[in-house]
PDB file of C-alpha atoms in Angstrom:
ATOM      1  CA  MET E   1       0.000   0.000   0.000  1.00 32.00           C
ATOM      2  CA  PRO E   2       1.461   3.388  -0.923  1.00 34.00           C
ATOM      3  CA  ILE E   3       2.318   5.708   1.922  1.00 39.00           C
ATOM      4  CA  GLN E   4       0.117   8.773   2.147  1.00 42.00           C
ATOM      5  CA  GLN E   5       1.589  12.057   3.304  1.00 43.00           C
ATOM      6  CA  LEU E   6      -0.210  14.325   5.746  1.00 45.00           C
ATOM      7  CA  PHE E   7       0.829  17.731   6.940  1.00 44.00           C
ATOM      8  CA  ALA E   8       0.085  18.031  10.616  1.00 44.00           C
ATOM      9  CA  PRO E   9      -0.853  20.703  13.105  1.00 45.00           C
ATOM     10  CA  LEU E  10       1.564  21.656  15.808  1.00 39.00           C
ATOM     11  CA  ILE E  11       1.077  22.644  19.385  1.00 34.00           C
ATOM     12  CA  PRO E  12       0.645  25.371  20.477  1.00 31.00           C
ATOM     13  CA  LEU E  13       0.988  26.781  16.954  1.00 31.00           C
ATOM     14  CA  LEU E  14      -1.005  24.826  14.343  1.00 32.00           C
ATOM     15  CA  ALA E  15       0.325  24.854  10.808  1.00 33.00           C
ATOM     16  CA  ALA E  16      -1.617  24.361   7.584  1.00 32.00           C
ATOM     17  CA  PHE E  17      -1.347  21.109   5.636  1.00 33.00           C
ATOM     18  CA  PRO E  18      -2.779  19.726   2.344  1.00 30.00           C
ATOM     19  CA  MET E  19      -6.072  17.867   2.481  1.00 33.00           C
ATOM     20  CA  LEU E  20      -6.523  14.126   2.093  1.00 35.00           C
ATOM     21  CA  THR E  21      -9.101  13.568  -0.638  1.00 30.00           C
ATOM     22  CA  ALA E  22      -9.697   9.846  -0.383  1.00 34.00           C
ATOM     23  CA  GLN E  23     -12.730  10.301   1.874  1.00 38.00           C
ATOM     24  CA  ASP E  24     -15.980  12.225   1.450  1.00 43.00           C
ATOM     25  CA  GLY E  25     -15.977  14.236   4.659  1.00 49.00           C
ATOM     26  CA  GLY E  26     -18.938  16.309   3.498  1.00 50.00           C
ATOM     27  CA  PRO E  27     -21.782  17.584   5.664  1.00 47.00           C
ATOM     28  CA  GLN E  28     -25.064  15.703   5.460  1.00 44.00           C
ATOM     29  CA  ALA E  29     -27.416  18.152   7.193  1.00 41.00           C
ATOM     30  CA  SER E  30     -28.549  21.651   6.307  1.00 42.00           C
ATOM     31  CA  GLN E  31     -29.311  23.151   9.715  1.00 49.00           C
ATOM     32  CA  THR E  32     -27.167  25.948  11.050  1.00 53.00           C
ATOM     33  CA  ASP E  33     -24.784  24.890  13.779  1.00 56.00           C
ATOM     34  CA  VAL E  34     -24.513  27.454  16.540  1.00 61.00           C
ATOM     35  CA  VAL E  35     -22.303  26.147  19.315  1.00 55.00           C
ATOM     36  CA  ALA E  36     -20.655  27.802  22.271  1.00 54.00           C
ATOM     37  CA  MET E  37     -16.894  28.037  22.052  1.00 54.00           C
ATOM     38  CA  ARG E  38     -14.494  28.101  24.939  1.00 53.00           C
ATOM     39  CA  LYS E  39     -10.796  28.761  25.258  1.00 50.00           C
ATOM     40  CA  ASP E  40      -8.298  26.022  25.946  1.00 46.00           C
ATOM     41  CA  GLY E  41      -4.994  26.548  27.743  1.00 45.00           C
ATOM     42  CA  HIS E  42      -3.496  28.096  24.595  1.00 47.00           C
ATOM     43  CA  ASP E  43      -6.332  30.567  23.920  1.00 50.00           C
ATOM     44  CA  ARG E  44      -7.676  28.441  21.054  1.00 62.00           C
ATOM     45  CA  MET E  45     -11.333  27.550  20.387  1.00 71.00           C
ATOM     46  CA  THR E  46     -12.786  24.220  21.475  1.00 78.00           C
ATOM     47  CA  VAL E  47     -16.302  22.949  20.810  1.00 82.00           C
ATOM     48  CA  PRO E  48     -18.289  19.852  21.844  1.00 87.00           C
ATOM     49  CA  VAL E  49     -18.271  17.127  19.193  1.00 90.00           C
ATOM     50  CA  ARG E  50     -19.928  13.710  19.112  1.00 94.00           C
ATOM     51  CA  VAL E  51     -18.093  10.817  17.464  1.00 96.00           C
ATOM     52  CA  LEU E  52     -20.019   7.674  16.445  1.00 94.00           C
ATOM     53  CA  ASP E  53     -22.991   8.869  18.553  1.00 92.00           C
ATOM     54  CA  GLN E  54     -20.833   9.079  21.673  1.00 94.00           C
ATOM     55  CA  GLY E  55     -19.634  12.089  23.616  1.00 90.00           C
ATOM     56  CA  PRO E  56     -19.581  15.022  23.584  1.00 92.00           C
ATOM     57  CA  PHE E  57     -15.811  15.357  23.353  1.00 94.00           C
ATOM     58  CA  GLN E  58     -13.829  18.579  23.175  1.00 90.00           C
ATOM     59  CA  PHE E  59     -12.325  19.272  19.730  1.00 89.00           C
ATOM     60  CA  LEU E  60     -10.360  22.280  18.530  1.00 84.00           C
ATOM     61  CA  ILE E  61     -11.731  24.238  15.564  1.00 83.00           C
ATOM     62  CA  ASP E  62      -8.648  24.679  13.403  1.00 82.00           C
ATOM     63  CA  THR E  63      -8.826  26.434  10.030  1.00 83.00           C
ATOM     64  CA  GLY E  64      -5.097  25.836   9.685  1.00 77.00           C
ATOM     65  CA  ALA E  65      -5.464  22.039   9.785  1.00 78.00           C
ATOM     66  CA  GLN E  66      -6.514  20.325   6.584  1.00 77.00           C
ATOM     67  CA  ASN E  67      -7.615  17.074   8.225  1.00 82.00           C
ATOM     68  CA  THR E  68      -9.759  16.204  11.196  1.00 87.00           C
ATOM     69  CA  VAL E  69      -7.623  14.599  13.906  1.00 90.00           C
ATOM     70  CA  ILE E  70      -8.499  12.272  16.769  1.00 94.00           C
ATOM     71  CA  SER E  71      -6.463  11.458  19.865  1.00 94.00           C
ATOM     72  CA  THR E  72      -5.169   7.936  20.380  1.00 95.00           C
ATOM     73  CA  ALA E  73      -6.961   7.768  23.727  1.00 96.00           C
ATOM     74  CA  LEU E  74     -10.338   8.626  22.188  1.00 97.00           C
ATOM     75  CA  ALA E  75      -9.755   6.227  19.291  1.00 97.00           C
ATOM     76  CA  GLY E  76      -9.119   3.471  21.827  1.00 96.00           C
ATOM     77  CA  LYS E  77     -12.252   4.368  23.761  1.00 96.00           C
ATOM     78  CA  LEU E  78     -14.303   4.185  20.564  1.00 96.00           C
ATOM     79  CA  ALA E  79     -12.618   0.951  19.443  1.00 97.00           C
ATOM     80  CA  LEU E  80     -11.333   2.555  16.236  1.00 96.00           C
ATOM     81  CA  VAL E  81      -8.682   0.283  14.757  1.00 94.00           C
ATOM     82  CA  PRO E  82      -5.785   1.805  12.755  1.00 94.00           C
ATOM     83  CA  ASN E  83      -5.808   0.467   9.213  1.00 89.00           C
ATOM     84  CA  ARG E  84      -2.943   2.266   7.482  1.00 89.00           C
ATOM     85  CA  ARG E  85       0.145   4.352   8.091  1.00 89.00           C
ATOM     86  CA  ALA E  86       0.894   7.813   6.774  1.00 82.00           C
ATOM     87  CA  LYS E  87       3.797  10.204   6.848  1.00 75.00           C
ATOM     88  CA  LEU E  88       2.905  13.184   9.002  1.00 73.00           C
ATOM     89  CA  VAL E  89       4.840  16.397   8.506  1.00 68.00           C
ATOM     90  CA  GLY E  90       4.845  18.749  11.488  1.00 66.00           C
ATOM     91  CA  VAL E  91       6.424  22.089  12.183  1.00 68.00           C
ATOM     92  CA  ALA E  92       9.727  20.528  13.212  1.00 69.00           C
ATOM     93  CA  GLY E  93       9.960  17.421  11.052  1.00 67.00           C
ATOM     94  CA  SER E  94       8.096  14.301   9.937  1.00 73.00           C
ATOM     95  CA  GLU E  95       6.889  11.094  11.551  1.00 79.00           C
ATOM     96  CA  MET E  96       5.013   7.958  10.507  1.00 84.00           C
ATOM     97  CA  VAL E  97       1.601   7.822  12.217  1.00 87.00           C
ATOM     98  CA  ASP E  98      -1.443   5.586  12.275  1.00 93.00           C
ATOM     99  CA  THR E  99      -4.746   6.715  10.755  1.00 94.00           C
ATOM    100  CA  VAL E 100      -8.325   5.581  11.304  1.00 95.00           C
ATOM    101  CA  ASP E 101     -11.561   5.837   9.329  1.00 95.00           C
ATOM    102  CA  ILE E 102     -14.306   7.715  11.194  1.00 94.00           C
ATOM    103  CA  ASP E 103     -17.780   6.889   9.922  1.00 94.00           C
ATOM    104  CA  GLN E 104     -19.494   9.887  11.513  1.00 93.00           C
ATOM    105  CA  ILE E 105     -18.835  12.946  13.641  1.00 92.00           C
ATOM    106  CA  ASP E 106     -21.438  15.497  14.735  1.00 89.00           C
ATOM    107  CA  LEU E 107     -20.839  19.187  15.378  1.00 82.00           C
ATOM    108  CA  GLY E 108     -24.049  20.695  16.699  1.00 76.00           C
ATOM    109  CA  ARG E 109     -26.801  19.429  14.357  1.00 76.00           C
ATOM    110  CA  ARG E 110     -24.445  18.925  11.422  1.00 80.00           C
ATOM    111  CA  SER E 111     -22.982  15.514  10.625  1.00 86.00           C
ATOM    112  CA  TYR E 112     -19.894  14.577   8.613  1.00 87.00           C
ATOM    113  CA  TYR E 113     -19.245  11.141   7.189  1.00 90.00           C
ATOM    114  CA  GLY E 114     -16.283   9.158   5.930  1.00 91.00           C
ATOM    115  CA  LEU E 115     -13.306  10.981   7.430  1.00 91.00           C
ATOM    116  CA  LEU E 116      -9.726   9.711   7.377  1.00 90.00           C
ATOM    117  CA  ALA E 117      -8.045  10.968  10.559  1.00 91.00           C
ATOM    118  CA  PRO E 118      -4.471  10.717  11.823  1.00 91.00           C
ATOM    119  CA  LEU E 119      -3.980   9.546  15.400  1.00 93.00           C
ATOM    120  CA  LEU E 120      -2.061  11.899  17.695  1.00 90.00           C
ATOM    121  CA  GLN E 121      -1.345  11.955  21.388  1.00 87.00           C
ATOM    122  CA  GLY E 122      -3.998  13.895  23.295  1.00 86.00           C
ATOM    123  CA  GLU E 123      -1.429  15.630  25.485  1.00 82.00           C
ATOM    124  CA  HIS E 124       0.165  17.075  22.353  1.00 82.00           C
ATOM    125  CA  ILE E 125      -3.157  18.116  20.814  1.00 81.00           C
ATOM    126  CA  GLY E 126      -4.451  19.632  24.040  1.00 81.00           C
ATOM    127  CA  ALA E 127      -7.945  18.243  23.298  1.00 87.00           C
ATOM    128  CA  ASP E 128      -9.756  15.053  22.270  1.00 93.00           C
ATOM    129  CA  GLY E 129      -9.326  15.944  18.616  1.00 91.00           C
ATOM    130  CA  ILE E 130      -9.282  18.650  15.950  1.00 88.00           C
ATOM    131  CA  ILE E 131     -11.961  19.705  13.464  1.00 88.00           C
ATOM    132  CA  GLY E 132     -10.042  20.435  10.261  1.00 84.00           C
ATOM    133  CA  LEU E 133     -10.830  21.786   6.816  1.00 83.00           C
ATOM    134  CA  ASP E 134     -12.057  18.436   5.532  1.00 83.00           C
ATOM    135  CA  SER E 135     -15.137  19.059   7.715  1.00 82.00           C
ATOM    136  CA  LEU E 136     -15.495  22.750   6.832  1.00 80.00           C
ATOM    137  CA  GLN E 137     -15.139  23.028   3.050  1.00 77.00           C
ATOM    138  CA  ASP E 138     -17.919  24.713   1.009  1.00 78.00           C
ATOM    139  CA  GLN E 139     -19.279  26.393   4.135  1.00 84.00           C
ATOM    140  CA  ARG E 140     -18.925  29.599   6.102  1.00 88.00           C
ATOM    141  CA  VAL E 141     -17.400  29.459   9.568  1.00 88.00           C
ATOM    142  CA  LEU E 142     -18.550  32.449  11.621  1.00 90.00           C
ATOM    143  CA  MET E 143     -16.658  33.164  14.851  1.00 89.00           C
ATOM    144  CA  ASP E 144     -18.468  35.666  17.061  1.00 89.00           C
ATOM    145  CA  PHE E 145     -15.954  36.564  19.754  1.00 87.00           C
ATOM    146  CA  ARG E 146     -18.286  39.107  21.317  1.00 87.00           C
ATOM    147  CA  LYS E 147     -20.935  36.438  22.000  1.00 86.00           C
ATOM    148  CA  GLY E 148     -18.571  33.482  22.302  1.00 83.00           C
ATOM    149  CA  LEU E 149     -20.280  31.476  19.553  1.00 84.00           C
ATOM    150  CA  ILE E 150     -19.363  29.636  16.353  1.00 83.00           C
ATOM    151  CA  ALA E 151     -21.908  29.182  13.535  1.00 83.00           C
ATOM    152  CA  ILE E 152     -21.444  26.969  10.463  1.00 82.00           C
ATOM    153  CA  ASN E 153     -23.617  27.102   7.338  1.00 83.00           C
ATOM    154  CA  ASP E 154     -23.784  28.763   3.924  1.00 83.00           C
ATOM    155  CA  ALA E 155     -23.225  32.520   3.671  1.00 86.00           C
ATOM    156  CA  LYS E 156     -26.860  33.402   2.922  1.00 87.00           C
ATOM    157  CA  THR E 157     -28.185  31.541   5.942  1.00 86.00           C
ATOM    158  CA  LEU E 158     -25.650  33.297   8.163  1.00 88.00           C
ATOM    159  CA  GLY E 159     -26.726  36.771   7.008  1.00 87.00           C
ATOM    160  CA  GLY E 160     -24.509  37.286   3.986  1.00 89.00           C
ATOM    161  CA  ASN E 161     -21.912  40.051   4.183  1.00 89.00           C
ATOM    162  CA  SER E 162     -24.097  42.480   6.117  1.00 86.00           C
ATOM    163  CA  GLY E 163     -22.425  44.091   9.119  1.00 86.00           C
ATOM    164  CA  TYR E 164     -18.834  43.363   8.133  1.00 91.00           C
ATOM    165  CA  GLU E 165     -16.599  46.383   7.628  1.00 90.00           C
ATOM    166  CA  ILE E 166     -13.882  44.469   5.771  1.00 91.00           C
ATOM    167  CA  VAL E 167     -14.467  41.807   3.082  1.00 92.00           C
ATOM    168  CA  VAL E 168     -11.337  40.276   1.572  1.00 93.00           C
ATOM    169  CA  THR E 169     -11.277  37.990  -1.472  1.00 92.00           C
ATOM    170  CA  ALA E 170      -8.680  35.275  -0.919  1.00 92.00           C
ATOM    171  CA  ARG E 171      -6.828  32.832  -3.146  1.00 90.00           C
ATOM    172  CA  ARG E 172      -7.326  29.101  -2.607  1.00 87.00           C
ATOM    173  CA  MET E 173      -4.270  26.894  -2.207  1.00 82.00           C
ATOM    174  CA  SER E 174      -4.418  23.266  -0.978  1.00 74.00           C
ATOM    175  CA  GLY E 175      -7.798  23.942   0.606  1.00 77.00           C
ATOM    176  CA  GLN E 176      -6.575  27.044   2.433  1.00 85.00           C
ATOM    177  CA  LEU E 177      -7.712  30.611   1.800  1.00 90.00           C
ATOM    178  CA  ILE E 178      -4.732  32.946   1.446  1.00 93.00           C
ATOM    179  CA  MET E 179      -4.986  36.742   1.600  1.00 93.00           C
ATOM    180  CA  THR E 180      -2.297  38.010  -0.738  1.00 89.00           C
ATOM    181  CA  ASP E 181      -2.637  41.785  -0.366  1.00 88.00           C
ATOM    182  CA  ALA E 182      -1.560  42.226   3.270  1.00 94.00           C
ATOM    183  CA  VAL E 183       1.266  44.547   4.307  1.00 96.00           C
ATOM    184  CA  ILE E 184       3.157  44.295   7.577  1.00 95.00           C
ATOM    185  CA  ASP E 185       5.513  47.166   8.374  1.00 93.00           C
ATOM    186  CA  GLY E 186       5.808  47.929   4.666  1.00 93.00           C
ATOM    187  CA  VAL E 187       6.439  44.283   3.645  1.00 95.00           C
ATOM    188  CA  HIS E 188       3.880  42.711   1.289  1.00 96.00           C
ATOM    189  CA  THR E 189       2.842  39.471   2.973  1.00 96.00           C
ATOM    190  CA  ALA E 190       0.510  36.536   2.300  1.00 95.00           C
ATOM    191  CA  VAL E 191      -1.723  35.811   5.306  1.00 95.00           C
ATOM    192  CA  VAL E 192      -3.562  32.607   6.276  1.00 92.00           C
ATOM    193  CA  ILE E 193      -6.185  32.597   9.056  1.00 90.00           C
ATOM    194  CA  ASP E 194      -5.185  29.893  11.548  1.00 85.00           C
ATOM    195  CA  THR E 195      -7.675  29.433  14.388  1.00 83.00           C
ATOM    196  CA  GLY E 196      -5.565  26.594  15.767  1.00 77.00           C
ATOM    197  CA  ALA E 197      -2.641  28.891  16.497  1.00 76.00           C
ATOM    198  CA  GLU E 198      -2.284  30.630  19.816  1.00 79.00           C
ATOM    199  CA  THR E 199      -0.149  33.310  18.222  1.00 81.00           C
ATOM    200  CA  SER E 200       1.043  34.151  14.730  1.00 89.00           C
ATOM    201  CA  ILE E 201       3.932  32.466  12.939  1.00 90.00           C
ATOM    202  CA  GLY E 202       5.957  33.926  10.093  1.00 92.00           C
ATOM    203  CA  ASN E 203       8.200  32.246   7.554  1.00 93.00           C
ATOM    204  CA  ILE E 204      11.907  32.890   7.082  1.00 93.00           C
ATOM    205  CA  ALA E 205      11.304  35.113   4.049  1.00 95.00           C
ATOM    206  CA  LEU E 206       9.202  37.440   6.211  1.00 95.00           C
ATOM    207  CA  HIS E 207      11.802  37.337   8.956  1.00 93.00           C
ATOM    208  CA  LYS E 208      14.541  38.392   6.546  1.00 92.00           C
ATOM    209  CA  ALA E 209      12.406  41.202   5.144  1.00 92.00           C
ATOM    210  CA  MET E 210      11.763  42.484   8.683  1.00 89.00           C
ATOM    211  CA  ALA E 211      15.273  41.792  10.025  1.00 78.00           C
ATOM    212  CA  ARG E 212      16.191  45.467  10.293  1.00 66.00           C
ATOM    213  CA  ARG E 213      13.485  45.833  12.926  1.00 64.00           C
ATOM    214  CA  GLY E 214      15.470  43.638  15.318  1.00 60.00           C
ATOM    215  CA  ASN E 215      14.850  40.376  17.184  1.00 65.00           C
ATOM    216  CA  HIS E 216      13.363  39.929  20.646  1.00 73.00           C
ATOM    217  CA  GLY E 217      14.796  36.567  21.676  1.00 83.00           C
ATOM    218  CA  THR E 218      13.865  33.008  20.808  1.00 87.00           C
ATOM    219  CA  THR E 219      11.156  30.499  21.641  1.00 85.00           C
ATOM    220  CA  THR E 220      10.589  26.798  20.997  1.00 83.00           C
ATOM    221  CA  LEU E 221       7.791  25.446  18.825  1.00 75.00           C
ATOM    222  CA  ASN E 222       6.778  21.900  19.770  1.00 71.00           C
ATOM    223  CA  SER E 223       5.319  19.612  17.119  1.00 70.00           C
ATOM    224  CA  VAL E 224       2.683  16.937  17.640  1.00 65.00           C
ATOM    225  CA  THR E 225       5.339  14.504  16.433  1.00 64.00           C
ATOM    226  CA  GLY E 226       7.296  15.190  19.624  1.00 69.00           C
ATOM    227  CA  GLN E 227       9.924  17.178  17.774  1.00 75.00           C
ATOM    228  CA  SER E 228      10.772  20.817  18.416  1.00 81.00           C
ATOM    229  CA  ILE E 229      12.244  23.729  16.510  1.00 82.00           C
ATOM    230  CA  GLU E 230      13.657  27.053  17.596  1.00 86.00           C
ATOM    231  CA  ALA E 231      11.903  30.230  16.456  1.00 86.00           C
ATOM    232  CA  GLN E 232      12.944  33.858  16.514  1.00 88.00           C
ATOM    233  CA  ILE E 233      10.573  36.259  18.251  1.00 89.00           C
ATOM    234  CA  GLY E 234       9.673  39.512  16.541  1.00 89.00           C
ATOM    235  CA  PHE E 235       6.996  42.186  16.468  1.00 87.00           C
ATOM    236  CA  GLY E 236       5.135  43.794  13.613  1.00 91.00           C
ATOM    237  CA  ARG E 237       4.138  47.336  14.454  1.00 91.00           C
ATOM    238  CA  GLU E 238       1.334  47.416  11.906  1.00 93.00           C
ATOM    239  CA  LEU E 239      -0.417  44.713   9.881  1.00 94.00           C
ATOM    240  CA  ARG E 240      -2.762  46.157   7.267  1.00 93.00           C
ATOM    241  CA  ILE E 241      -5.224  44.239   5.091  1.00 90.00           C
ATOM    242  CA  GLN E 242      -7.242  46.663   2.954  1.00 85.00           C
ATOM    243  CA  ASP E 243      -8.717  49.095   5.504  1.00 82.00           C
ATOM    244  CA  MET E 244      -8.139  46.758   8.435  1.00 85.00           C
ATOM    245  CA  GLN E 245      -5.219  47.444  10.756  1.00 88.00           C
ATOM    246  CA  LEU E 246      -3.707  45.414  13.595  1.00 90.00           C
ATOM    247  CA  ASN E 247      -0.992  46.862  15.804  1.00 89.00           C
ATOM    248  CA  ASN E 248       1.810  45.143  17.738  1.00 89.00           C
ATOM    249  CA  VAL E 249       1.553  41.684  16.174  1.00 92.00           C
ATOM    250  CA  TRP E 250       3.733  39.180  18.053  1.00 91.00           C
ATOM    251  CA  ILE E 251       5.346  36.770  15.559  1.00 92.00           C
ATOM    252  CA  ALA E 252       7.364  33.572  15.929  1.00 90.00           C
ATOM    253  CA  PHE E 253       9.576  33.124  12.855  1.00 93.00           C
ATOM    254  CA  ALA E 254      10.483  29.558  11.869  1.00 89.00           C
ATOM    255  CA  GLU E 255      11.272  27.335   8.878  1.00 86.00           C
ATOM    256  CA  ALA E 256       7.921  25.524   9.141  1.00 84.00           C
ATOM    257  CA  PRO E 257       7.100  22.945   6.424  1.00 82.00           C
ATOM    258  CA  ALA E 258       3.558  24.341   6.196  1.00 80.00           C
ATOM    259  CA  PHE E 259       4.776  27.315   4.185  1.00 85.00           C
ATOM    260  CA  GLU E 260       6.428  25.115   1.573  1.00 83.00           C
ATOM    261  CA  ALA E 261       3.292  22.940   1.368  1.00 78.00           C
ATOM    262  CA  LEU E 262       1.251  26.055   0.558  1.00 81.00           C
ATOM    263  CA  GLY E 263       3.775  27.367  -1.949  1.00 85.00           C
ATOM    264  CA  LEU E 264       4.689  30.202   0.422  1.00 89.00           C
ATOM    265  CA  LYS E 265       8.259  29.349   1.343  1.00 89.00           C
ATOM    266  CA  LYS E 266      10.029  31.930  -0.814  1.00 92.00           C
ATOM    267  CA  LYS E 267       7.725  34.912  -0.297  1.00 94.00           C
ATOM    268  CA  PRO E 268       6.867  36.597   3.032  1.00 96.00           C
ATOM    269  CA  ALA E 269       3.939  34.815   4.670  1.00 95.00           C
ATOM    270  CA  LEU E 270       2.151  34.780   8.016  1.00 94.00           C
ATOM    271  CA  LEU E 271      -0.209  32.390   9.794  1.00 91.00           C
ATOM    272  CA  LEU E 272      -2.495  34.721  11.757  1.00 91.00           C
ATOM    273  CA  GLY E 273      -3.316  33.221  15.146  1.00 88.00           C
ATOM    274  CA  MET E 274      -6.013  33.554  17.783  1.00 87.00           C
ATOM    275  CA  ARG E 275      -4.328  36.284  19.814  1.00 87.00           C
ATOM    276  CA  ASP E 276      -4.777  38.659  16.883  1.00 90.00           C
ATOM    277  CA  LEU E 277      -8.117  37.293  15.635  1.00 90.00           C
ATOM    278  CA  ARG E 278      -9.697  38.022  19.017  1.00 89.00           C
ATOM    279  CA  SER E 279      -9.062  41.712  18.331  1.00 89.00           C
ATOM    280  CA  PHE E 280     -12.213  41.629  16.162  1.00 91.00           C
ATOM    281  CA  ASP E 281     -15.860  41.292  17.164  1.00 91.00           C
ATOM    282  CA  ARG E 282     -16.474  38.720  14.425  1.00 92.00           C
ATOM    283  CA  VAL E 283     -14.460  36.885  11.789  1.00 93.00           C
ATOM    284  CA  ALA E 284     -16.097  34.786   9.066  1.00 94.00           C
ATOM    285  CA  ILE E 285     -14.272  32.441   6.700  1.00 92.00           C
ATOM    286  CA  ASP E 286     -16.326  31.557   3.621  1.00 92.00           C
ATOM    287  CA  PHE E 287     -14.685  28.673   1.805  1.00 89.00           C
ATOM    288  CA  ALA E 288     -17.360  28.498  -0.914  1.00 87.00           C
ATOM    289  CA  THR E 289     -16.853  32.085  -2.120  1.00 90.00           C
ATOM    290  CA  ARG E 290     -13.222  32.544  -1.003  1.00 91.00           C
ATOM    291  CA  LYS E 291     -14.191  35.491   1.226  1.00 93.00           C
ATOM    292  CA  ILE E 292     -12.783  36.390   4.642  1.00 94.00           C
ATOM    293  CA  LEU E 293     -14.863  38.935   6.541  1.00 94.00           C
ATOM    294  CA  PHE E 294     -13.972  41.054   9.559  1.00 93.00           C
ATOM    295  CA  ASP E 295     -16.308  42.900  11.926  1.00 90.00           C
ATOM    296  CA  LEU E 296     -14.229  45.596  13.605  1.00 84.00           C
ATOM    297  CA  PRO E 297     -14.579  46.130  17.360  1.00 78.00           C
ATOM    298  CA  ARG E 298     -16.948  48.954  18.178  1.00 60.00           C
ATOM    299  CA  ALA E 299     -14.186  51.169  19.580  1.00 56.00           C
ATOM    300  CA  ALA E 300     -12.381  51.012  16.205  1.00 52.00           C
ATOM    301  CA  ARG E 301     -15.384  52.031  14.067  1.00 50.00           C
TER     302      ARG E 301
END
């Protein structure tokens, strides 16, 4: 059997990875999911999810992860038997991991069928599993930070674009939506929304372009594979996307494989994490229309 390659999230920064297409993974219900979200220990969003009619279990909502992930402990509890191996590429390297087929998961009133999920250690995930892009494609994910809710449905059902000050058309790459017209401290930068990241991570090309602004020490990024990589700490004074502006963006710069997987290794790029996303009242990611929408906080209007 040929070895499949997955690109994995990392903890506490979750990197993007290409989607597995062997399974359906599509939603089979039309109702709007509105579920309460809560923060985990890394300021990321977790929601209650049922797996095979059992649970609920706490899963991260991660728009930077292409595949839904399940912890080895939960897979054992549900008697899910690994049936193949795959090469998993994390932020600091690669590792062979087991995968399982999940017949059904339920998020709110919406069900997803036929998912192929890598098995990862729960202590590295920080949750029972991860809801990835294979469960979110062709839908809008609305994160209302003011109300502490997540809603998932088509754009029309969720109110269209009304009420959003900023609407950005993104480019699709390996299932991800990439904003290509961002500028950080004068450097043109591609930006990916990553709800699985506690903070933002920049590639080496961005670090070099911003090098004259100085470094602020180092940190360690730990991968779900158990590997680690050193990252340089820096700050962006101003990140601007159209008329939207974020100030004092904390960035960890590293040679993460996610950037190469997205074709963003050679040009400045940034995975925008939860610390910065929570600056807005609402953020909506519309995979069907390639739109990313921002509702500015009331004080900034």
